[in-house]
Amino acid sequence: MTNKLPRVTLDEVIKVLGKIGFFLSRQSGSHKIYKNKEGKRTTVPYHSGKNFTL
């Protein structure tokens, strides 16, 4: 088993957030803020073309 973490694109992260009930609430510069119905919030630093390490 490898110790390397998977790399995913930011678009893939956003797609998964949508599937689990998060929606884009607002954007502040290069940071997209997502919320769900319960009011939980997560911020995605969005830089197009970049990868995100989990």
Short mmCIF file of C-alpha atoms in Angstrom, two decimals, residues 19-37:
data_model
loop_
_atom_site.label_atom_id
_atom_site.label_comp_id
_atom_site.label_asym_id
_atom_site.label_seq_id
_atom_site.Cartn_x
_atom_site.Cartn_y
_atom_site.Cartn_z
CA LYS A 19 -23.76 15.46 -4.71
CA ILE A 20 -23.70 15.55 -0.91
CA GLY A 21 -25.96 18.60 -0.71
CA PHE A 22 -23.68 21.63 -0.75
CA PHE A 23 -24.41 24.65 -2.94
CA LEU A 24 -22.37 27.74 -3.78
CA SER A 25 -23.29 30.39 -1.24
CA ARG A 26 -20.86 33.10 -2.27
CA GLN A 27 -17.37 33.77 -3.57
CA SER A 28 -14.70 35.94 -2.02
CA GLY A 29 -11.83 36.43 -4.42
CA SER A 30 -10.46 33.00 -5.31
CA HIS A 31 -12.31 31.26 -2.45
CA LYS A 32 -15.70 29.67 -3.08
CA ILE A 33 -17.88 29.20 0.00
CA TYR A 34 -20.36 26.31 -0.06
CA LYS A 35 -23.21 25.65 2.38
CA ASN A 36 -25.70 22.85 2.95
CA LYS A 37 -29.29 22.93 4.27
#
